[in-house]
GROMACS .gro file of C-alpha atoms in nm:
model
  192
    1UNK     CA    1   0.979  -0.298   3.155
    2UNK     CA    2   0.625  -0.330   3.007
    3UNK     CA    3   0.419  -0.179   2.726
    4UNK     CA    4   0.092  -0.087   2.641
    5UNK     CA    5   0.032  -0.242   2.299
    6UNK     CA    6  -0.233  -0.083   2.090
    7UNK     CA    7  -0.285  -0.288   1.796
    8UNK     CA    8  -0.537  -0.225   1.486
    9UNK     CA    9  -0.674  -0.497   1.279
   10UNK     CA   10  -0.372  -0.653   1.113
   11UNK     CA   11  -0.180  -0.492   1.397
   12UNK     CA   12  -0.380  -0.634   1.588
   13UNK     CA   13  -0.325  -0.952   1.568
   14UNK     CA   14   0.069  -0.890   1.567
   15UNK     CA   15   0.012  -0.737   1.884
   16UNK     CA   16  -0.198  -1.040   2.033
   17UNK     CA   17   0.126  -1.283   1.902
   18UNK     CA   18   0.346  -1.059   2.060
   19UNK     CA   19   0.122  -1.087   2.373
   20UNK     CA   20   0.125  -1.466   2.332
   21UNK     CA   21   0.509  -1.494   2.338
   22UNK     CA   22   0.597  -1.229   2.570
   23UNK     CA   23   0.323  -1.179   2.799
   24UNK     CA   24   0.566  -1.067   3.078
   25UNK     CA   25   0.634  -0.746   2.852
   26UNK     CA   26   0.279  -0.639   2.807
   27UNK     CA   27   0.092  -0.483   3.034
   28UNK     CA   28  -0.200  -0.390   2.884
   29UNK     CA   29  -0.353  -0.454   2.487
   30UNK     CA   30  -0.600  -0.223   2.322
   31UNK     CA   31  -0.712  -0.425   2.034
   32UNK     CA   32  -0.907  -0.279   1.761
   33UNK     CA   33  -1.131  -0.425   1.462
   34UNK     CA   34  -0.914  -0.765   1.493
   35UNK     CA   35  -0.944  -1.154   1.529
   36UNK     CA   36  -0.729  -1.403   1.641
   37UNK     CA   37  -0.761  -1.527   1.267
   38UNK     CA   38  -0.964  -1.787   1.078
   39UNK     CA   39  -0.971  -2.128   1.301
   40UNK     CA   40  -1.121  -2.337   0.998
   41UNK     CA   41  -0.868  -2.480   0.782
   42UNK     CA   42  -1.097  -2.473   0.448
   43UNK     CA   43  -1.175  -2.088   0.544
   44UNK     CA   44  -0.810  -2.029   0.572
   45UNK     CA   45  -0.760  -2.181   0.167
   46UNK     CA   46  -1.050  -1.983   0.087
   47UNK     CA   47  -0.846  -1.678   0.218
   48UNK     CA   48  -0.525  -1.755   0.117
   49UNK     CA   49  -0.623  -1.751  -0.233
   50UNK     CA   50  -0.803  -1.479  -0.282
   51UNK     CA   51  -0.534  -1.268  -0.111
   52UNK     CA   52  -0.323  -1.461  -0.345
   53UNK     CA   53  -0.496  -1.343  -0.610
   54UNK     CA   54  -0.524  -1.028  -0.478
   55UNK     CA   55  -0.155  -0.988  -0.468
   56UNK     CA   56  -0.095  -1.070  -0.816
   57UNK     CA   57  -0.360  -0.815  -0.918
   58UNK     CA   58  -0.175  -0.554  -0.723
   59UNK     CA   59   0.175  -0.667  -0.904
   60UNK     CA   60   0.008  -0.643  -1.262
   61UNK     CA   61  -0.249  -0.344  -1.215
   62UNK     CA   62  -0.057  -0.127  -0.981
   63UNK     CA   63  -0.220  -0.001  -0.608
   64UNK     CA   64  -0.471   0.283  -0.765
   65UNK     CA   65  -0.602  -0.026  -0.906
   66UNK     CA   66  -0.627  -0.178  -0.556
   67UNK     CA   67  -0.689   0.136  -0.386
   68UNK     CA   68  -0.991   0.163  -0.585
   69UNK     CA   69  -1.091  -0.236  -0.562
   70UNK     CA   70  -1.011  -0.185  -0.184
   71UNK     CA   71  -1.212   0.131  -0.100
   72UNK     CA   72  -1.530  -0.068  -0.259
   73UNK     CA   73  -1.507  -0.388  -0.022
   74UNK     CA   74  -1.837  -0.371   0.192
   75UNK     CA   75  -1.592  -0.389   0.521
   76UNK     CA   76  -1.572   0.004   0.417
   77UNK     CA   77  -1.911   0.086   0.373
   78UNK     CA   78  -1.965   0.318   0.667
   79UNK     CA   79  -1.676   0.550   0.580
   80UNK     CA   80  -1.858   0.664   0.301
   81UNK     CA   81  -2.015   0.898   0.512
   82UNK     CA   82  -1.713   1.034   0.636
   83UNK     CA   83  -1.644   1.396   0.564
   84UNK     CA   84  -1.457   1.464   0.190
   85UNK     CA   85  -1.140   1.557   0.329
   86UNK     CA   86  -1.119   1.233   0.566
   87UNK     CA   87  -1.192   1.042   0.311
   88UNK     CA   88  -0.882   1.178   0.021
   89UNK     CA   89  -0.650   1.169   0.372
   90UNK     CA   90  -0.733   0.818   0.355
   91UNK     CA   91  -0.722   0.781   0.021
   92UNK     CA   92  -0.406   0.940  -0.055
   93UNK     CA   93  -0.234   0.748   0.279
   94UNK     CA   94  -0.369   0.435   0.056
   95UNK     CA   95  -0.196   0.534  -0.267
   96UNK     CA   96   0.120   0.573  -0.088
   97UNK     CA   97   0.190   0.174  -0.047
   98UNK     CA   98   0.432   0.002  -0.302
   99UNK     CA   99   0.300  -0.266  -0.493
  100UNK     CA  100   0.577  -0.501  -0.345
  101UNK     CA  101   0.503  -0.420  -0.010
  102UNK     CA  102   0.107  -0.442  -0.007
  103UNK     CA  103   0.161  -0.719  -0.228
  104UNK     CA  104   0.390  -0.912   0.058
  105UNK     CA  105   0.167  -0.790   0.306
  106UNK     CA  106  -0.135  -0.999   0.212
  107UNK     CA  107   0.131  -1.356   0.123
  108UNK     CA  108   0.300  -1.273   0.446
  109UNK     CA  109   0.103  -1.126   0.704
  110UNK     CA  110  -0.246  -1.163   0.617
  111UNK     CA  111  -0.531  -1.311   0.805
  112UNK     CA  112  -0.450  -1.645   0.615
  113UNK     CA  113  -0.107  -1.661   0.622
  114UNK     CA  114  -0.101  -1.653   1.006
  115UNK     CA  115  -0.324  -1.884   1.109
  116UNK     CA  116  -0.545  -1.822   1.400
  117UNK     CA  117  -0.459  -1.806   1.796
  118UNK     CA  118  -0.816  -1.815   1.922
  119UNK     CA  119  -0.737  -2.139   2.129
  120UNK     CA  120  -0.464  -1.972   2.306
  121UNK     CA  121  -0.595  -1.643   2.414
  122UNK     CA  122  -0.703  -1.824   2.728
  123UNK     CA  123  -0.407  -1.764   2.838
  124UNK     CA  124  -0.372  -1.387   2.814
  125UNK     CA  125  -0.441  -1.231   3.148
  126UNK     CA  126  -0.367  -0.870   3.092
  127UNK     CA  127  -0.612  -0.629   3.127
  128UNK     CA  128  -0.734  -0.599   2.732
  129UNK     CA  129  -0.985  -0.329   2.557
  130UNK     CA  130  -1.137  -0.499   2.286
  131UNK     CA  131  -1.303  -0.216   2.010
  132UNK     CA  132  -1.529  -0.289   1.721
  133UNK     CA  133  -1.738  -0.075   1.560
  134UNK     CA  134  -2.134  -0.210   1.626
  135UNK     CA  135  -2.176  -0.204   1.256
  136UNK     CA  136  -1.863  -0.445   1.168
  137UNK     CA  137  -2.048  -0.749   1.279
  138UNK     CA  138  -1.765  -0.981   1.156
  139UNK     CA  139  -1.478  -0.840   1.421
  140UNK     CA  140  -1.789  -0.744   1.661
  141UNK     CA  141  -1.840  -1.119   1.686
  142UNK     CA  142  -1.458  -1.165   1.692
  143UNK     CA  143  -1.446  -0.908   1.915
  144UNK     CA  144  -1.713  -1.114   2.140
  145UNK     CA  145  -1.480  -1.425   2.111
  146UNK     CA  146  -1.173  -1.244   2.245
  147UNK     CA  147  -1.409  -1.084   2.549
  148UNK     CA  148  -1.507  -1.460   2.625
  149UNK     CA  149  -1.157  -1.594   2.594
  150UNK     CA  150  -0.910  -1.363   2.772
  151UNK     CA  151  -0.996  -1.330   3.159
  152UNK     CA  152  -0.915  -0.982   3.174
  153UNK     CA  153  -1.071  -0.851   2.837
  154UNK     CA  154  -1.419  -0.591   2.808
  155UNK     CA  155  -1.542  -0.553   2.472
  156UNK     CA  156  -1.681  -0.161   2.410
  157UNK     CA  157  -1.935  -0.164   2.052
  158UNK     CA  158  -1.901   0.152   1.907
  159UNK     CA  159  -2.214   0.292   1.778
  160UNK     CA  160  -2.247   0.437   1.384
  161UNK     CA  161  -1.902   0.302   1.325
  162UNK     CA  162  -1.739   0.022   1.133
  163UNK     CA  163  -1.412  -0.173   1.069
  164UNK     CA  164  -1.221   0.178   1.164
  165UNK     CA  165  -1.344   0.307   1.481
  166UNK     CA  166  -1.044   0.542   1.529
  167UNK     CA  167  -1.132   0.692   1.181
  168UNK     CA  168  -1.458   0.727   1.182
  169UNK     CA  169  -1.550   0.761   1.532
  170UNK     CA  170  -1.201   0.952   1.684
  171UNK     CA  171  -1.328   1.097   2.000
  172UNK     CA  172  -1.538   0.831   2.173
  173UNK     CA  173  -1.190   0.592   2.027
  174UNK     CA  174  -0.964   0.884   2.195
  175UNK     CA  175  -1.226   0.845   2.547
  176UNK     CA  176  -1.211   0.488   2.543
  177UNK     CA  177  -0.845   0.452   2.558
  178UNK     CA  178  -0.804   0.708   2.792
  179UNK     CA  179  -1.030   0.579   3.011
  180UNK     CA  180  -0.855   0.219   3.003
  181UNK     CA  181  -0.540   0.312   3.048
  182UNK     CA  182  -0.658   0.542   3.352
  183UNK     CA  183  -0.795   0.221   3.501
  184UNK     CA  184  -0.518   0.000   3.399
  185UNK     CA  185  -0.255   0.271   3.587
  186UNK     CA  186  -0.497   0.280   3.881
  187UNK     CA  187  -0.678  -0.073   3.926
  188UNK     CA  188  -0.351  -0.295   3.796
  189UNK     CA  189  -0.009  -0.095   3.857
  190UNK     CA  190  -0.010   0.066   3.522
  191UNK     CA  191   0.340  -0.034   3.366
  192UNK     CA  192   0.694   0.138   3.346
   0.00000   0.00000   0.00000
């Protein structure tokens, strides 16, 4: 009758729009190195076009081209201490996209093209684990923002990790969610 949704950046803000239309179905969130989106219209533009731009770059040069743009951004800056096999799992995972798809992705369902749901997460009241690595200060402060807006939420900074806390940090990610969903099944009902 109800899910635990564990969502991770993109995915997780699908999962906090799923949450927003059909809170009765969710019984817990795990949300990881997300946002409810960009709130500031100009911001959004800003976005928009770059990913734009970023799209048609992916169409023209193909996705090593992007793979090797993307693996660059400073967001990913702390995997590149990540042991050499992690990091060519990753890599090759990247390469596997099609340049439609990725190229949709960022028109369709990027962080511009959805527009933000910070002024409605007031409303969640599911129990919530919100994860961020302490070194991704942009979706740490999201991160904080979510904590402050959903009445059931706790925010958990991970330590020497960044945007990817399930990557680069797996086993305190792996404890974390264990540990929630024990207290969710024990403290709230769990969910069927």
């Amino acid at each position: 009758d109800k899910a635990a949704i564990i969502g991770y950046s993109l995915g997780g803000r699908t999962a906090l729009r799923f949450a927003l239309e059909h809170p009765e179905r969710v019984a817990a969130l795990v949300l990881e190195g997300t946002s409810g989106g960009i709130s500031d219209s100009r911001q959004r533009e800003v976005r928009r076009e770059s990913d734009d731009a970023l799209a048609r770059m992916i169409e023209t040069e193909g996705v090593e081209a992007f793979v090797n743009y993307w693996e660059n951004l400073p967001i990913w800056e702390s995997q590149k201490s990540l042991a050499e096999d992690v990091r060519n799992t990753m890599r090759r995972h990247r390469l596997g996209g099609s340049r439609r798809g990725l190229a949709n992705s960022l028109r369709g369902a990027g962080v511009a093209a959805t527009g933000s749901v910070d002024s409605r997460l007031v409303s969640l009241t599911m129990p919530a684990l919100i994860v961020a690595g302490a070194l991704d200060e942009k979706f740490a402060a999201a991160g904080r923002v979510m904590e402050a807006s959903m009445g059931s939420a706790r925010l958990e900074l991970v330590d020497g990790a960044g945007h990817a806390v399930h990557v680069e940090r797996p086993a305190v990610f792996g404890d974390l969610v264990e540990h929630f969903f024990d207290e969710v099944r024990t403290s709230h009902g769990g969910w069927r």
